[in-house]
XYZ file of C-alpha atoms in Angstrom:
457
model
C 13.718 20.678 -24.737
C 14.253 24.425 -24.732
C 12.078 24.918 -27.826
C 9.265 22.978 -26.181
C 9.673 25.016 -22.998
C 9.356 28.241 -24.993
C 6.178 26.958 -26.623
C 4.684 26.226 -23.206
C 5.828 29.667 -22.039
C 4.040 31.425 -24.931
C 0.867 29.449 -24.306
C 0.881 30.262 -20.570
C 1.635 33.942 -21.249
C -1.477 34.250 -23.415
C -3.586 32.619 -20.730
C -2.210 34.816 -17.941
C -2.684 38.019 -19.895
C -6.397 37.203 -20.060
C -6.553 36.411 -16.344
C -7.642 39.461 -14.379
C -6.436 38.033 -11.082
C -2.884 38.165 -12.410
C -3.165 41.882 -13.105
C -4.696 42.479 -9.674
C -2.051 40.604 -7.651
C 0.926 41.541 -9.795
C 0.299 45.245 -10.326
C -2.897 46.878 -9.032
C -3.052 45.818 -5.369
C 0.647 46.305 -4.490
C 0.783 49.787 -5.977
C -2.569 50.795 -4.463
C -1.569 49.597 -0.967
C 1.776 51.357 -1.204
C 0.015 54.596 -2.112
C -2.506 54.273 0.726
C 0.140 53.399 3.336
C 2.369 56.236 2.181
C -0.505 58.662 2.823
C -1.167 57.191 6.260
C 2.476 57.329 7.348
C 3.381 60.638 5.726
C 5.960 62.575 7.766
C 6.881 59.622 10.005
C 10.503 59.796 8.841
C 11.058 63.225 10.394
C 10.744 64.054 14.072
C 9.836 67.537 15.242
C 8.462 68.331 18.672
C 6.755 71.328 20.235
C 7.952 72.720 23.539
C 7.836 75.804 25.720
C 10.357 77.637 27.848
C 9.754 79.709 30.978
C 12.639 81.928 32.104
C 11.876 83.300 35.561
C 15.555 83.983 36.233
C 16.847 86.147 33.398
C 20.414 85.634 34.563
C 23.452 84.721 32.453
C 23.197 80.978 33.118
C 19.541 80.987 32.109
C 20.464 82.956 28.995
C 22.883 80.181 28.089
C 19.824 77.939 27.761
C 17.268 80.340 26.298
C 19.682 82.110 23.930
C 21.955 79.158 23.172
C 20.354 75.733 23.452
C 16.781 76.603 22.464
C 17.648 78.604 19.299
C 19.960 75.811 18.164
C 17.113 73.294 18.408
C 14.864 75.594 16.402
C 17.476 76.310 13.739
C 18.103 72.603 13.223
C 14.390 72.060 12.649
C 14.045 69.726 15.619
C 11.700 71.812 17.710
C 9.151 74.592 17.681
C 9.593 76.470 20.959
C 7.241 79.019 22.510
C 8.212 81.343 25.377
C 5.777 81.641 28.293
C 5.661 84.220 31.056
C 5.069 81.796 33.930
C 4.786 78.112 34.747
C 0.989 78.230 34.926
C 0.748 79.294 31.290
C 3.132 76.513 30.255
C 1.134 73.900 32.139
C -2.066 75.129 30.532
C -0.498 74.858 27.075
C 0.536 71.262 27.799
C -2.942 70.358 29.025
C -4.485 71.874 25.885
C -2.072 69.837 23.683
C -0.451 72.991 22.290
C 3.016 71.794 23.314
C 4.450 68.465 24.389
C 6.899 69.648 27.042
C 8.261 72.784 28.723
C 11.464 73.841 30.475
C 11.025 76.035 33.547
C 14.040 78.002 34.820
C 13.238 79.219 38.357
C 14.063 82.608 39.778
C 17.543 82.827 41.283
C 18.839 79.946 39.145
C 21.937 81.828 37.944
C 22.752 83.109 41.447
C 22.552 79.589 42.872
C 24.931 78.265 40.224
C 27.275 81.216 40.799
C 27.297 80.569 44.550
C 27.983 76.864 44.086
C 24.649 75.881 45.615
C 23.377 74.011 42.551
C 20.171 74.747 40.748
C 17.064 72.972 39.539
C 15.755 73.087 35.994
C 12.197 71.752 35.865
C 10.885 69.841 32.858
C 7.119 69.619 32.391
C 6.032 66.799 30.103
C 2.816 65.605 28.547
C 2.394 61.915 29.510
C 0.733 61.237 26.146
C 3.858 62.365 24.266
C 6.534 60.136 25.711
C 9.075 60.697 22.925
C 8.835 64.478 23.240
C 9.224 64.163 26.999
C 12.358 62.042 26.652
C 13.918 64.524 24.239
C 13.112 67.459 26.539
C 14.622 65.622 29.510
C 17.709 64.797 27.465
C 18.195 68.436 26.494
C 17.883 69.609 30.101
C 20.156 66.878 31.376
C 22.799 67.753 28.797
C 22.630 71.418 29.793
C 23.099 70.500 33.457
C 26.008 68.213 32.646
C 27.805 70.938 30.722
C 27.420 73.354 33.652
C 28.907 70.719 35.949
C 31.852 70.308 33.595
C 32.496 74.039 33.474
C 32.392 74.187 37.257
C 34.856 71.310 37.564
C 37.249 73.010 35.145
C 37.103 76.139 37.305
C 37.813 74.142 40.442
C 40.921 72.524 38.978
C 42.386 75.824 37.798
C 41.780 77.633 41.093
C 43.222 74.784 43.160
C 46.362 74.788 41.020
C 46.670 78.555 41.361
C 46.371 78.292 45.136
C 49.290 75.872 45.239
C 51.429 78.175 43.108
C 50.630 81.243 45.164
C 51.164 79.334 48.373
C 48.006 80.625 50.004
C 46.530 77.154 50.380
C 43.229 78.300 48.952
C 41.226 75.682 47.021
C 37.861 75.950 45.332
C 34.945 73.591 45.371
C 33.362 72.339 42.197
C 30.952 74.662 40.455
C 27.235 74.275 40.963
C 25.400 71.840 38.717
C 21.858 72.179 37.540
C 19.617 69.199 38.317
C 17.253 68.304 35.529
C 15.870 65.022 36.759
C 16.361 61.795 34.888
C 17.819 62.603 31.513
C 16.592 60.646 28.542
C 17.736 60.006 25.061
C 15.423 59.796 22.082
C 15.933 57.671 18.969
C 13.665 59.366 16.384
C 12.718 57.927 12.971
C 14.336 60.991 11.476
C 17.767 59.680 12.512
C 18.628 62.868 14.412
C 19.899 62.909 18.002
C 20.023 66.043 20.113
C 23.082 66.130 22.344
C 22.408 69.288 24.226
C 24.548 70.957 26.795
C 25.719 74.388 27.833
C 28.632 75.915 29.616
C 27.418 79.137 31.140
C 27.759 81.141 34.326
C 27.425 84.551 35.890
C 29.441 86.359 33.258
C 28.329 87.532 29.836
C 25.834 85.870 27.532
C 26.712 82.399 26.188
C 27.444 81.997 22.498
C 25.396 79.262 20.803
C 27.855 78.707 17.989
C 31.228 78.797 19.691
C 30.235 76.975 22.890
C 30.622 78.595 26.283
C 31.634 82.218 25.942
C 34.908 83.155 27.566
C 33.362 85.680 29.919
C 30.416 83.415 30.750
C 32.789 80.863 32.231
C 33.721 83.292 34.956
C 30.403 82.751 36.729
C 30.661 78.964 37.238
C 31.831 77.632 40.593
C 32.456 79.064 44.024
C 35.358 80.972 45.398
C 38.122 79.969 47.779
C 37.496 79.325 51.491
C 36.592 82.930 51.958
C 33.584 82.451 49.620
C 34.834 84.996 47.074
C 33.499 84.961 43.526
C 35.654 84.407 40.460
C 35.305 88.057 39.478
C 37.619 88.908 42.411
C 40.414 86.616 41.248
C 43.541 87.330 39.261
C 42.797 88.112 35.561
C 45.339 85.480 34.507
C 43.337 82.820 36.349
C 40.111 84.017 34.762
C 41.714 83.856 31.328
C 42.664 80.228 31.882
C 39.177 79.434 33.196
C 37.671 81.019 30.105
C 39.965 78.983 27.892
C 38.922 75.755 29.641
C 35.244 76.581 29.214
C 35.708 77.557 25.576
C 37.272 74.157 24.906
C 34.232 72.404 26.397
C 32.494 72.336 23.013
C 29.345 73.879 21.548
C 26.223 74.527 23.534
C 24.333 72.132 21.336
C 25.245 69.922 18.438
C 22.907 67.942 16.216
C 24.384 64.943 14.460
C 22.783 62.592 11.981
C 23.194 59.007 13.086
C 23.497 56.199 10.551
C 21.597 53.130 11.713
C 23.714 50.003 11.896
C 21.285 48.118 9.671
C 20.888 50.893 7.038
C 17.267 52.020 7.121
C 15.165 52.860 4.046
C 12.857 55.854 4.039
C 9.215 55.104 4.753
C 7.828 55.289 1.214
C 10.606 53.145 -0.253
C 10.237 50.584 2.515
C 6.501 50.283 1.919
C 6.894 50.092 -1.866
C 9.597 47.427 -1.674
C 7.725 45.511 1.014
C 4.498 45.414 -0.967
C 6.337 44.462 -4.168
C 8.157 41.479 -2.672
C 5.103 40.461 -0.644
C 2.848 40.157 -3.703
C 5.678 38.658 -5.738
C 5.129 35.432 -3.835
C 1.461 35.471 -4.862
C 2.324 36.294 -8.448
C 4.703 33.403 -9.088
C 2.195 30.895 -7.726
C 0.446 30.970 -11.109
C 3.287 28.880 -12.511
C 2.787 26.114 -9.955
C -1.007 26.217 -9.994
C -0.898 26.186 -13.798
C 1.071 22.944 -13.686
C -1.479 21.381 -11.320
C -4.328 22.606 -13.541
C -2.712 20.860 -16.493
C -2.646 17.647 -14.475
C -6.251 18.033 -13.280
C -7.634 18.798 -16.722
C -5.789 15.892 -18.329
C -3.638 18.007 -20.635
C -0.392 17.113 -18.833
C -0.491 13.457 -19.933
C -1.066 14.622 -23.514
C 1.977 16.879 -23.298
C 4.070 14.021 -21.974
C 2.828 11.794 -24.803
C 4.585 14.138 -27.211
C 8.341 13.834 -27.743
C 9.108 16.144 -24.791
C 10.041 15.298 -21.235
C 8.642 16.446 -17.919
C 11.686 18.683 -17.536
C 10.560 20.761 -20.532
C 7.137 21.227 -18.929
C 8.681 22.291 -15.627
C 11.065 24.652 -17.396
C 8.271 26.237 -19.420
C 6.119 26.790 -16.339
C 9.095 28.149 -14.370
C 10.073 30.548 -17.165
C 6.504 31.864 -17.342
C 6.357 32.455 -13.578
C 9.841 33.999 -13.598
C 8.956 36.408 -16.410
C 5.712 37.408 -14.709
C 7.450 38.007 -11.389
C 10.251 39.974 -13.006
C 7.844 42.212 -14.928
C 5.727 42.742 -11.807
C 8.706 43.795 -9.668
C 10.095 46.056 -12.399
C 6.785 47.819 -13.001
C 6.213 48.345 -9.279
C 9.725 49.694 -8.745
C 9.460 52.154 -11.634
C 5.897 53.203 -10.753
C 6.647 53.771 -7.050
C 9.790 55.727 -7.884
C 7.940 57.881 -10.426
C 4.623 58.412 -8.665
C 5.529 58.108 -4.973
C 9.179 59.308 -5.062
C 10.461 56.019 -3.665
C 14.245 55.608 -3.785
C 15.138 52.003 -4.499
C 18.834 52.581 -5.089
C 21.309 52.023 -7.943
C 19.831 50.123 -10.885
C 22.515 47.442 -10.950
C 22.144 46.495 -7.304
C 18.340 46.594 -7.434
C 18.328 44.391 -10.552
C 20.480 41.773 -8.819
C 18.162 41.752 -5.804
C 15.003 41.558 -7.918
C 16.259 38.593 -9.943
C 17.375 36.800 -6.779
C 14.033 37.527 -5.077
C 12.064 36.091 -8.017
C 14.176 32.920 -7.927
C 13.636 32.610 -4.171
C 9.878 33.065 -4.587
C 9.777 30.428 -7.342
C 11.638 27.906 -5.219
C 9.570 28.423 -2.076
C 6.233 28.317 -3.890
C 7.270 25.241 -5.890
C 8.073 23.379 -2.677
C 4.793 24.411 -1.051
C 2.777 23.551 -4.155
C 4.321 20.084 -4.314
C 2.351 19.130 -1.205
C -0.982 19.849 -2.924
C -3.006 17.594 -5.187
C -5.136 20.307 -6.802
C -4.648 23.892 -7.911
C -7.079 25.062 -5.216
C -5.135 23.326 -2.475
C -1.894 24.739 -3.793
C -3.329 28.243 -3.921
C -4.505 28.035 -0.305
C -1.227 26.635 1.011
C 0.849 29.121 -0.934
C -1.244 32.058 0.281
C -0.741 31.039 3.915
C 3.003 30.578 3.488
C 3.359 33.856 1.563
C 1.495 35.716 4.313
C 3.535 34.180 7.135
C 6.860 34.793 5.402
C 5.833 38.360 4.575
C 4.928 39.140 8.186
C 8.100 37.474 9.450
C 10.173 39.447 6.961
C 8.714 42.771 8.067
C 7.098 43.874 4.801
C 4.507 46.004 6.602
C 6.771 47.617 9.219
C 10.515 47.641 9.996
C 11.618 44.909 12.371
C 14.536 46.926 13.774
C 18.050 45.750 14.544
C 17.358 43.607 17.624
C 16.021 40.094 17.972
C 13.106 40.745 15.615
C 15.531 42.068 13.026
C 17.495 38.835 13.182
C 14.326 36.731 13.002
C 13.321 38.600 9.832
C 16.277 36.987 8.079
C 14.572 33.584 8.177
C 12.362 34.982 5.415
C 13.369 35.881 1.842
C 11.388 39.087 2.288
C 13.676 40.143 5.123
C 16.795 39.529 3.019
C 15.376 41.506 0.115
C 14.653 44.511 2.314
C 18.046 44.124 3.992
C 19.697 44.220 0.578
C 17.909 47.445 -0.350
C 18.963 48.897 2.990
C 22.584 48.002 2.225
C 22.274 49.778 -1.118
C 20.897 52.840 0.667
C 24.036 52.955 2.816
C 26.520 52.003 0.091
C 25.541 52.851 -3.526
C 27.955 50.271 -4.989
C 25.944 47.439 -6.560
C 28.216 44.897 -4.930
C 26.786 45.820 -1.521
C 23.633 43.913 -2.545
C 25.527 40.665 -3.178
C 25.311 39.214 0.378
C 21.516 39.593 0.456
C 21.206 38.368 -3.140
C 23.302 35.307 -2.263
C 21.006 34.507 0.652
C 17.972 34.804 -1.645
C 19.535 32.447 -4.176
C 20.173 29.932 -1.408
C 16.495 30.130 -0.457
C 15.524 29.495 -4.067
C 17.849 26.557 -4.705
C 17.297 24.817 -1.380
C 13.515 24.861 -1.844
C 13.277 24.428 -5.629
C 15.198 21.152 -5.854
C 13.025 19.141 -3.428
C 9.922 20.813 -4.847
C 10.709 19.689 -8.405
C 11.586 16.187 -7.266
C 8.292 15.862 -5.424
C 6.288 17.081 -8.438
C 8.090 14.637 -10.743
C 7.210 11.739 -8.437
C 3.606 12.931 -8.506
C 3.534 12.537 -12.288
C 4.736 8.965 -12.099
């Protein structure tokens, strides 16, 4: 049986090599679409926004933002910030699309914080750049929160000191800066800005070490007499400074790992196109079988001393080999030409083999419902398109409900497996997704073969 299957395989291979449609679907179109999409979506993996800052105060609290928070954003490559002399200039820049948002620190901001009266940090946003606006609001809100924390630390220390000294003097919480509704941004770059500052009416804040020791002395209000912290005992100020210094850095930028292990844009497109057209490529095995039946050559084959199983095996081996070569060529070409990163060879090989088996099974089942090669081709194209869209081959489905729905498709499991390899380079991390693909293949292949065998009888 195996010798007969190999003979059928060699015959089909010669026919397919002469078929231009095989070359188009297996190699040319997937690679061309990947290249085009990679040009369209270039730079989507990294988020960088433009903003402006207007410092009308010039006080130490304002310097904590302009000399601490803003430079940290720039150094991390998250933002390009321009300083403006007044709010009018900032608004004009937003209207002319030069920047996406602007922070405005009003005059007297530091004095209000020092006096415990609170302050207001205004954020101007461009309504057409919602993500930039959310990031800018998040930065301002974090800065205000850190000022509130510094003020609270001051209040606790002064109240404790009043009890020790027996003068009954307690201090109110330090003034907080209101920045409106803070927002958080989840950028495709995977970077999250958690911005905040501890600053006051003392010296300039230090962007690297967090709130400077002397800067902490300006946060909060004095005891019931309204005195400022500069009039208090140096020992108290030292403890206040220590509390503020322990508050953390003015700004920290951390890379967040997505729970579902995301691929970079080029790799995602390359893998998506490869597995999408894989399902079109393997259909030639099923349609070839139906062509044999239509043209009357299948009965002649069965008249020879070979069984129907040898014919099925030969057709399946031809489709499997074609799918495997197609996936391998596309993976190597996209990695070489487009700098796609598929992952460790062992894990990718396991996923590719499992994906080809899944595609064979699904297309065999679909083709078993057709009577002619044309009908099979139409049905298989529809199913391949629907499964590809459901699996998210053109765009990531995310980690929510759509992400879970993508797992009803072999395409979704293949991309999930590559994502697992991106997070864990061990080839074994691809086994869960590969197992799911094999289940797809076996569950669909068995009824498909049984139906085609009944059709022969």
